[in-house]
PDB file of C-alpha atoms in Angstrom:
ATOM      1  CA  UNK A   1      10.394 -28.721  70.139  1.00  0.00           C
ATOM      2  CA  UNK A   2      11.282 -32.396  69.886  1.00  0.00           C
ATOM      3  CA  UNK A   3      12.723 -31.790  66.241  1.00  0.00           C
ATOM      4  CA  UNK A   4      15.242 -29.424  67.927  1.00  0.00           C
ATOM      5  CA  UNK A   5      17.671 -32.441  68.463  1.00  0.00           C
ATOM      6  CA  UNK A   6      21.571 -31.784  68.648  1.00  0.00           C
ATOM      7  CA  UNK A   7      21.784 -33.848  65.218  1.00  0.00           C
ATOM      8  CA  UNK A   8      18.856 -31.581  63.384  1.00  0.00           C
ATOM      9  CA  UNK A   9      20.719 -28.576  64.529  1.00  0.00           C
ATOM     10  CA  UNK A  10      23.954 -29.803  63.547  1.00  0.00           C
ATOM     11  CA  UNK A  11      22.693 -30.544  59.535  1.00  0.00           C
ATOM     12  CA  UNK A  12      21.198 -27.198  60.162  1.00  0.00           C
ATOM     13  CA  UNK A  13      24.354 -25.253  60.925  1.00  0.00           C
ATOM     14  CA  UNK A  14      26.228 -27.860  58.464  1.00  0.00           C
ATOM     15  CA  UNK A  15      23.647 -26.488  55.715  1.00  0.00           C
ATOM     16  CA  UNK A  16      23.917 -22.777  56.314  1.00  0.00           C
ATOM     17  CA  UNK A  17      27.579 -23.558  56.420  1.00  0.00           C
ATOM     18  CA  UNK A  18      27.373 -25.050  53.030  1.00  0.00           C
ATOM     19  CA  UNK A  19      25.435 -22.324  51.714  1.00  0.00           C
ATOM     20  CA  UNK A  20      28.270 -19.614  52.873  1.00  0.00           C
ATOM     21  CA  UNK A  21      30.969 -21.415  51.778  1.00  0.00           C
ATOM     22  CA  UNK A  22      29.168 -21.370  48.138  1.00  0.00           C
ATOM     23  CA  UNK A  23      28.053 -17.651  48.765  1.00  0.00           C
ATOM     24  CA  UNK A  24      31.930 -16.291  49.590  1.00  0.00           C
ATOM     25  CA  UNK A  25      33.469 -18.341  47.082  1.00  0.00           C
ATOM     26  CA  UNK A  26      34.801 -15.840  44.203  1.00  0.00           C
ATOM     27  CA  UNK A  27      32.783 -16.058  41.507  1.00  0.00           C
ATOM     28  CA  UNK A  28      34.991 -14.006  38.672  1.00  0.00           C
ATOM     29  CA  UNK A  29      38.531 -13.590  38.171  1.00  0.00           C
ATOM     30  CA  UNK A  30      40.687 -10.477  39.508  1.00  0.00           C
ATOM     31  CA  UNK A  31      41.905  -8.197  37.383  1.00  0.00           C
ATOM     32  CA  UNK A  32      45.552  -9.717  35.481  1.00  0.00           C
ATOM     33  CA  UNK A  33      48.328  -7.642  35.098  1.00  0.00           C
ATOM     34  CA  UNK A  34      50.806  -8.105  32.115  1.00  0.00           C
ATOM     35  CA  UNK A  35      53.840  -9.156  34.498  1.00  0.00           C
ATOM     36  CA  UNK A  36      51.651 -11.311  37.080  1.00  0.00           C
ATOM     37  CA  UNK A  37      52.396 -14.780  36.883  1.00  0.00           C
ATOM     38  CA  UNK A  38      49.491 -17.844  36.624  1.00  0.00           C
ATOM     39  CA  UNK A  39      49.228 -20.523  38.645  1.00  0.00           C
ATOM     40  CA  UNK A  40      46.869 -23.297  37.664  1.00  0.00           C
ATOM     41  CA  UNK A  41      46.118 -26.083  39.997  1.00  0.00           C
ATOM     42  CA  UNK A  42      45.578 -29.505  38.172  1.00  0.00           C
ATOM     43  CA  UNK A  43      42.825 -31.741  39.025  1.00  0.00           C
ATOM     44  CA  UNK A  44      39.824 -30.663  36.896  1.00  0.00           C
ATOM     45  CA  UNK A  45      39.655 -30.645  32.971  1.00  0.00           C
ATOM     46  CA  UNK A  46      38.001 -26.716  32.972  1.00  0.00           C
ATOM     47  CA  UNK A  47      41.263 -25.227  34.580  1.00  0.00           C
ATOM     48  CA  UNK A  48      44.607 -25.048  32.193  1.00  0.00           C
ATOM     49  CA  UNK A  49      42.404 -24.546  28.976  1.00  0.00           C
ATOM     50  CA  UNK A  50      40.493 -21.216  31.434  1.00  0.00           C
ATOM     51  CA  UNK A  51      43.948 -20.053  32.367  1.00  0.00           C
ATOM     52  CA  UNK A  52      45.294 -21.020  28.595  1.00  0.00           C
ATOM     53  CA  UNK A  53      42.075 -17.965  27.529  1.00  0.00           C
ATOM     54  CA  UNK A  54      43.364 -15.550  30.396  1.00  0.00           C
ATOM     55  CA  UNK A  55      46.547 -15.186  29.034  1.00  0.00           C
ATOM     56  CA  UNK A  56      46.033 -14.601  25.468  1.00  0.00           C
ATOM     57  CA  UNK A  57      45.590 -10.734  26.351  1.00  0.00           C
ATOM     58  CA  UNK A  58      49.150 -11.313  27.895  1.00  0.00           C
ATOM     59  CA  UNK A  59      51.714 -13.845  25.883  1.00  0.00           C
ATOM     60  CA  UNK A  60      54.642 -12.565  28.274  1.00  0.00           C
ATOM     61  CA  UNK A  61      52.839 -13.635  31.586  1.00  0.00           C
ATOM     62  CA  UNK A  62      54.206 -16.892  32.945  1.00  0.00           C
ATOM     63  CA  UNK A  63      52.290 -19.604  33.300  1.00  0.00           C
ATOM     64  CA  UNK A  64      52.539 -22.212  35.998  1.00  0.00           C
ATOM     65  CA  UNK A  65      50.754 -25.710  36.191  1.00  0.00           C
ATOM     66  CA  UNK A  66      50.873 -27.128  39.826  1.00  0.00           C
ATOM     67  CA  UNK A  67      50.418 -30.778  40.946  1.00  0.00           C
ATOM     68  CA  UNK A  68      50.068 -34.602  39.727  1.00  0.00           C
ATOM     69  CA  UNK A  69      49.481 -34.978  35.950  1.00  0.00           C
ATOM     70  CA  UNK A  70      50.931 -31.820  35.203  1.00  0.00           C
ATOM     71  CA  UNK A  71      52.707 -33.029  32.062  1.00  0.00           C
ATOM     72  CA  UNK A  72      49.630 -34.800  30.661  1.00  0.00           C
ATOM     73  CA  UNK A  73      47.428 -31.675  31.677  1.00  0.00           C
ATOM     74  CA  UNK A  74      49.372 -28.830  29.787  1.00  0.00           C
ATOM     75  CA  UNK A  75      50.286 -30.746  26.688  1.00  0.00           C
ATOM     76  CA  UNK A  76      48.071 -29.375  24.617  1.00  0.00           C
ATOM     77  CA  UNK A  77      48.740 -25.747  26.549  1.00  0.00           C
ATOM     78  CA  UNK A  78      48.526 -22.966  23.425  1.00  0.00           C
ATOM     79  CA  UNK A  79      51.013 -21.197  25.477  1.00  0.00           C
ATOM     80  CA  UNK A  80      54.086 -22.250  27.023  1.00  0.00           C
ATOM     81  CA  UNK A  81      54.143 -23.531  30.335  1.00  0.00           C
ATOM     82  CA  UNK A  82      55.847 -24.286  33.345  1.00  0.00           C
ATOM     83  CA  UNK A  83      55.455 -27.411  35.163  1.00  0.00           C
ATOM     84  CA  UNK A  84      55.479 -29.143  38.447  1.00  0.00           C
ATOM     85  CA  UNK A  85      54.229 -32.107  38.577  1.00  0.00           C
ATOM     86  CA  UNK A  86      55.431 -33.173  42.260  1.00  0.00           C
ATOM     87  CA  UNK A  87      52.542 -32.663  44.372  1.00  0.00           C
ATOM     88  CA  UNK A  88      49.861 -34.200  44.673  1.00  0.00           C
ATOM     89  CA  UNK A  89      47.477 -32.542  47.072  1.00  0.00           C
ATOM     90  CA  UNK A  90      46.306 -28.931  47.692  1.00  0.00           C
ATOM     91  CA  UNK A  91      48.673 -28.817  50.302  1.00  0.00           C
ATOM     92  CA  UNK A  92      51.227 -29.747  48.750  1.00  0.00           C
ATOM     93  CA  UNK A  93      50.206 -26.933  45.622  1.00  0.00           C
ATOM     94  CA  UNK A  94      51.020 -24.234  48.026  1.00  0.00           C
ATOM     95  CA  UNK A  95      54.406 -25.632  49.278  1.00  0.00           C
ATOM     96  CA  UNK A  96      55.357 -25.937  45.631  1.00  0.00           C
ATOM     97  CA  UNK A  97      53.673 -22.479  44.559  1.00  0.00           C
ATOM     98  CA  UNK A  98      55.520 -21.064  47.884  1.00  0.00           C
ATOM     99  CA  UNK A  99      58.729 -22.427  46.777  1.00  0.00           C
ATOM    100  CA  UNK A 100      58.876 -20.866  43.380  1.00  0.00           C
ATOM    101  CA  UNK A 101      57.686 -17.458  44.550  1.00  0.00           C
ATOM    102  CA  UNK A 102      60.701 -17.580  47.052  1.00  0.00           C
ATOM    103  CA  UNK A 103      63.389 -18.906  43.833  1.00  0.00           C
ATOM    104  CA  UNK A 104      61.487 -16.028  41.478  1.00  0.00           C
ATOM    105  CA  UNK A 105      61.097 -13.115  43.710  1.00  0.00           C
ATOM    106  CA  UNK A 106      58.080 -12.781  43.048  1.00  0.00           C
ATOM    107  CA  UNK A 107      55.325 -10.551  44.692  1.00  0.00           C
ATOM    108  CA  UNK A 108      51.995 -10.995  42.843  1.00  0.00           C
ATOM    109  CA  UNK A 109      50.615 -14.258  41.682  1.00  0.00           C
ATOM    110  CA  UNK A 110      47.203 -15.542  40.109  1.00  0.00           C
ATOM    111  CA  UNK A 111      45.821 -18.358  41.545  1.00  0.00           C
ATOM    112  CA  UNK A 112      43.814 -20.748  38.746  1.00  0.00           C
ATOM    113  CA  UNK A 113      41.589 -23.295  40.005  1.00  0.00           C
ATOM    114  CA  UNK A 114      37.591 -24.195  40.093  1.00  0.00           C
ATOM    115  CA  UNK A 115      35.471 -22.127  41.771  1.00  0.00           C
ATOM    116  CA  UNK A 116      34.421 -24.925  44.272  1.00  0.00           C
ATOM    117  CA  UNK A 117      38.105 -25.321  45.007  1.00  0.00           C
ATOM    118  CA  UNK A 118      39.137 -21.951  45.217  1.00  0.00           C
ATOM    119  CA  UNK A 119      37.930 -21.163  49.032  1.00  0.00           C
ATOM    120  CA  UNK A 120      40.531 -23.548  50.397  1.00  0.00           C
ATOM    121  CA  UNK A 121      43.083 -23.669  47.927  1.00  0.00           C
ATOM    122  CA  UNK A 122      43.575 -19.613  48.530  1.00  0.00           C
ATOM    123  CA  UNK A 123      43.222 -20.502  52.258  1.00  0.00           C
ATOM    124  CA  UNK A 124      46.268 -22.959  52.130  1.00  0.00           C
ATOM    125  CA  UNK A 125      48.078 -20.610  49.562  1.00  0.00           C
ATOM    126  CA  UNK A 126      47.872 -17.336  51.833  1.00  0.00           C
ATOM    127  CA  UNK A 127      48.955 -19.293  54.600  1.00  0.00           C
ATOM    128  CA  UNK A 128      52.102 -20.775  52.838  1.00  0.00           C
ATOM    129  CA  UNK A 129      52.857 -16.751  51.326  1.00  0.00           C
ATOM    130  CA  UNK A 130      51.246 -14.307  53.899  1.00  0.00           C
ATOM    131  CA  UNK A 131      53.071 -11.353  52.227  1.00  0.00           C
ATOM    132  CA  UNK A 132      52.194 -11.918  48.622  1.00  0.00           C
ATOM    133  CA  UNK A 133      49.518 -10.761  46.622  1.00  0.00           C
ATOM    134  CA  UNK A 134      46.892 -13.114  45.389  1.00  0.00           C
ATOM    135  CA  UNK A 135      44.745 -12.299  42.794  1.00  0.00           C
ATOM    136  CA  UNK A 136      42.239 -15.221  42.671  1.00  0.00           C
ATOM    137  CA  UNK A 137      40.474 -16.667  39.048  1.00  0.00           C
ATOM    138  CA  UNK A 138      38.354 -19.225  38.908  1.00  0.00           C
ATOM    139  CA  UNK A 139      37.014 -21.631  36.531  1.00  0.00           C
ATOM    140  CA  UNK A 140      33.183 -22.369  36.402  1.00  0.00           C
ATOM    141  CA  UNK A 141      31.664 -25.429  36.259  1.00  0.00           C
ATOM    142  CA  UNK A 142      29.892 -24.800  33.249  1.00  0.00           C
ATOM    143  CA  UNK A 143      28.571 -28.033  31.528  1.00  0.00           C
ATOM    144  CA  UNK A 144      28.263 -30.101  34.655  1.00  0.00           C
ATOM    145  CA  UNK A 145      24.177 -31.486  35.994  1.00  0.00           C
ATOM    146  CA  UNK A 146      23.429 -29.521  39.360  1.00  0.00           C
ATOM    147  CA  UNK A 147      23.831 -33.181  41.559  1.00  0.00           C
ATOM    148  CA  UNK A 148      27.524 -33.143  40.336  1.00  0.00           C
ATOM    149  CA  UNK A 149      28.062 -29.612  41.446  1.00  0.00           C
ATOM    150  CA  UNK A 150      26.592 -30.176  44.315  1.00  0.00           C
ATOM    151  CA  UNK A 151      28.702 -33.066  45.415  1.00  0.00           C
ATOM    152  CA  UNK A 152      31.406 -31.021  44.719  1.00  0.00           C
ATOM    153  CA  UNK A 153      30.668 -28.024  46.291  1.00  0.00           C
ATOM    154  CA  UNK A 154      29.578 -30.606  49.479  1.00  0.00           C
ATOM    155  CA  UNK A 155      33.157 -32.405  49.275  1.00  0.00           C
ATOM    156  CA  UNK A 156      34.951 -29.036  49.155  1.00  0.00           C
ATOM    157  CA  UNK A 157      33.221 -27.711  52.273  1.00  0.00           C
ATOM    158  CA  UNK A 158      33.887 -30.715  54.080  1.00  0.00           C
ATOM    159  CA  UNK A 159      37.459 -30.206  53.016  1.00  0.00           C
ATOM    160  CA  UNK A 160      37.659 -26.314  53.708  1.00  0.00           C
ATOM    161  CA  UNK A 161      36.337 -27.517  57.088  1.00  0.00           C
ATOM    162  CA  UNK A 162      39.019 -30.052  57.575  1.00  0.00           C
ATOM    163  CA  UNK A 163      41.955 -27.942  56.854  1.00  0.00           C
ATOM    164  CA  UNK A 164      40.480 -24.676  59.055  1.00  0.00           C
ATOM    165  CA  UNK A 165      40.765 -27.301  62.327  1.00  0.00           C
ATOM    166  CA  UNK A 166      44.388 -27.942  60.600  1.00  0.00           C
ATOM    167  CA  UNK A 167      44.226 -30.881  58.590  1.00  0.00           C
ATOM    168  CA  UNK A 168      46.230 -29.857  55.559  1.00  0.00           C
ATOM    169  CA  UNK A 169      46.492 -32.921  53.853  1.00  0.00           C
ATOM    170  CA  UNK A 170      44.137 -35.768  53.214  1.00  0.00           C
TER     171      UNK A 170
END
């Protein structure tokens, strides 16, 4: 029983952790309605040209891009856009998503982002806007050698682990 140590157990628990964070993430996109309005999180290449191939069923639906490099991001957008390019952290995403749901009204949003980020950016999202819908989609990581996914699935567990003891930013 000597490998029972409080460290083994704690990579053990940290592991099985890991593997549930993976297991709940969503792994396809909720169903869009015509009127529902995108919002795409910046911060991987995959995500405004996903959301750009959602909304091609839909050319009225609104479309969204949240954080730092907005601009840059959705310049080559084949739809039009709407940007905010202010914040710069998940965090920050929902107070900016949360801000134009209040000035629009509206009731029903998709959220756009990776599927490794998607766990804690809906997390921080339903927090900021408890009483709106969210229909999650998320981008695969298609294209990308397991080690990188894994890294990033590690780094966004850590960081869905951070912000449940109430670390939002960081």
């Amino acid at each position: 029983m000597k490998f029972l140590t409080p460290s083994f157990v704690a990579l053990g628990l940290f592991v099985i952790g890991g593997m549930l964070f993976k297991s709940y993430a969503p792994h396809s996109c909720g169903e869009i309605m015509p009127d529902d309005a995108l919002f795409v999180l910046t911060g991987d290449v995959r995500r405004i040209p996903f959301a750009m191939r959602m909304v091609r069923q839909y050319p009225a639906t609104d479309v969204y891009v949240i954080g730092a490099g907005a601009a840059d991001a959705a310049a080559d957008a084949a739809h039009p856009v709407l940007i905010e390019s202010e914040s710069k952290s998940t965090y920050q995403n929902a107070m900016a998503i949360r801000k134009i749901v209040d000035q629009t009204g509206l009731d029903r949003i998709v959220l756009v982002t990776t599927e490794d980020h998607m766990n804690r950016a809906e997390y921080l999202v339903r927090h900021e806007l408890p009483e709106t819908e969210i229909v999650v989609c998320p981008a695969t990581l298609y294209g990308m050698p397991a080690t990188k996914r894994l890294e990033r699935w590690t780094t966004e567990y850590i960081k869905y682990l951070v912000t449940l003891i109430g670390i939002k930013e960081g």
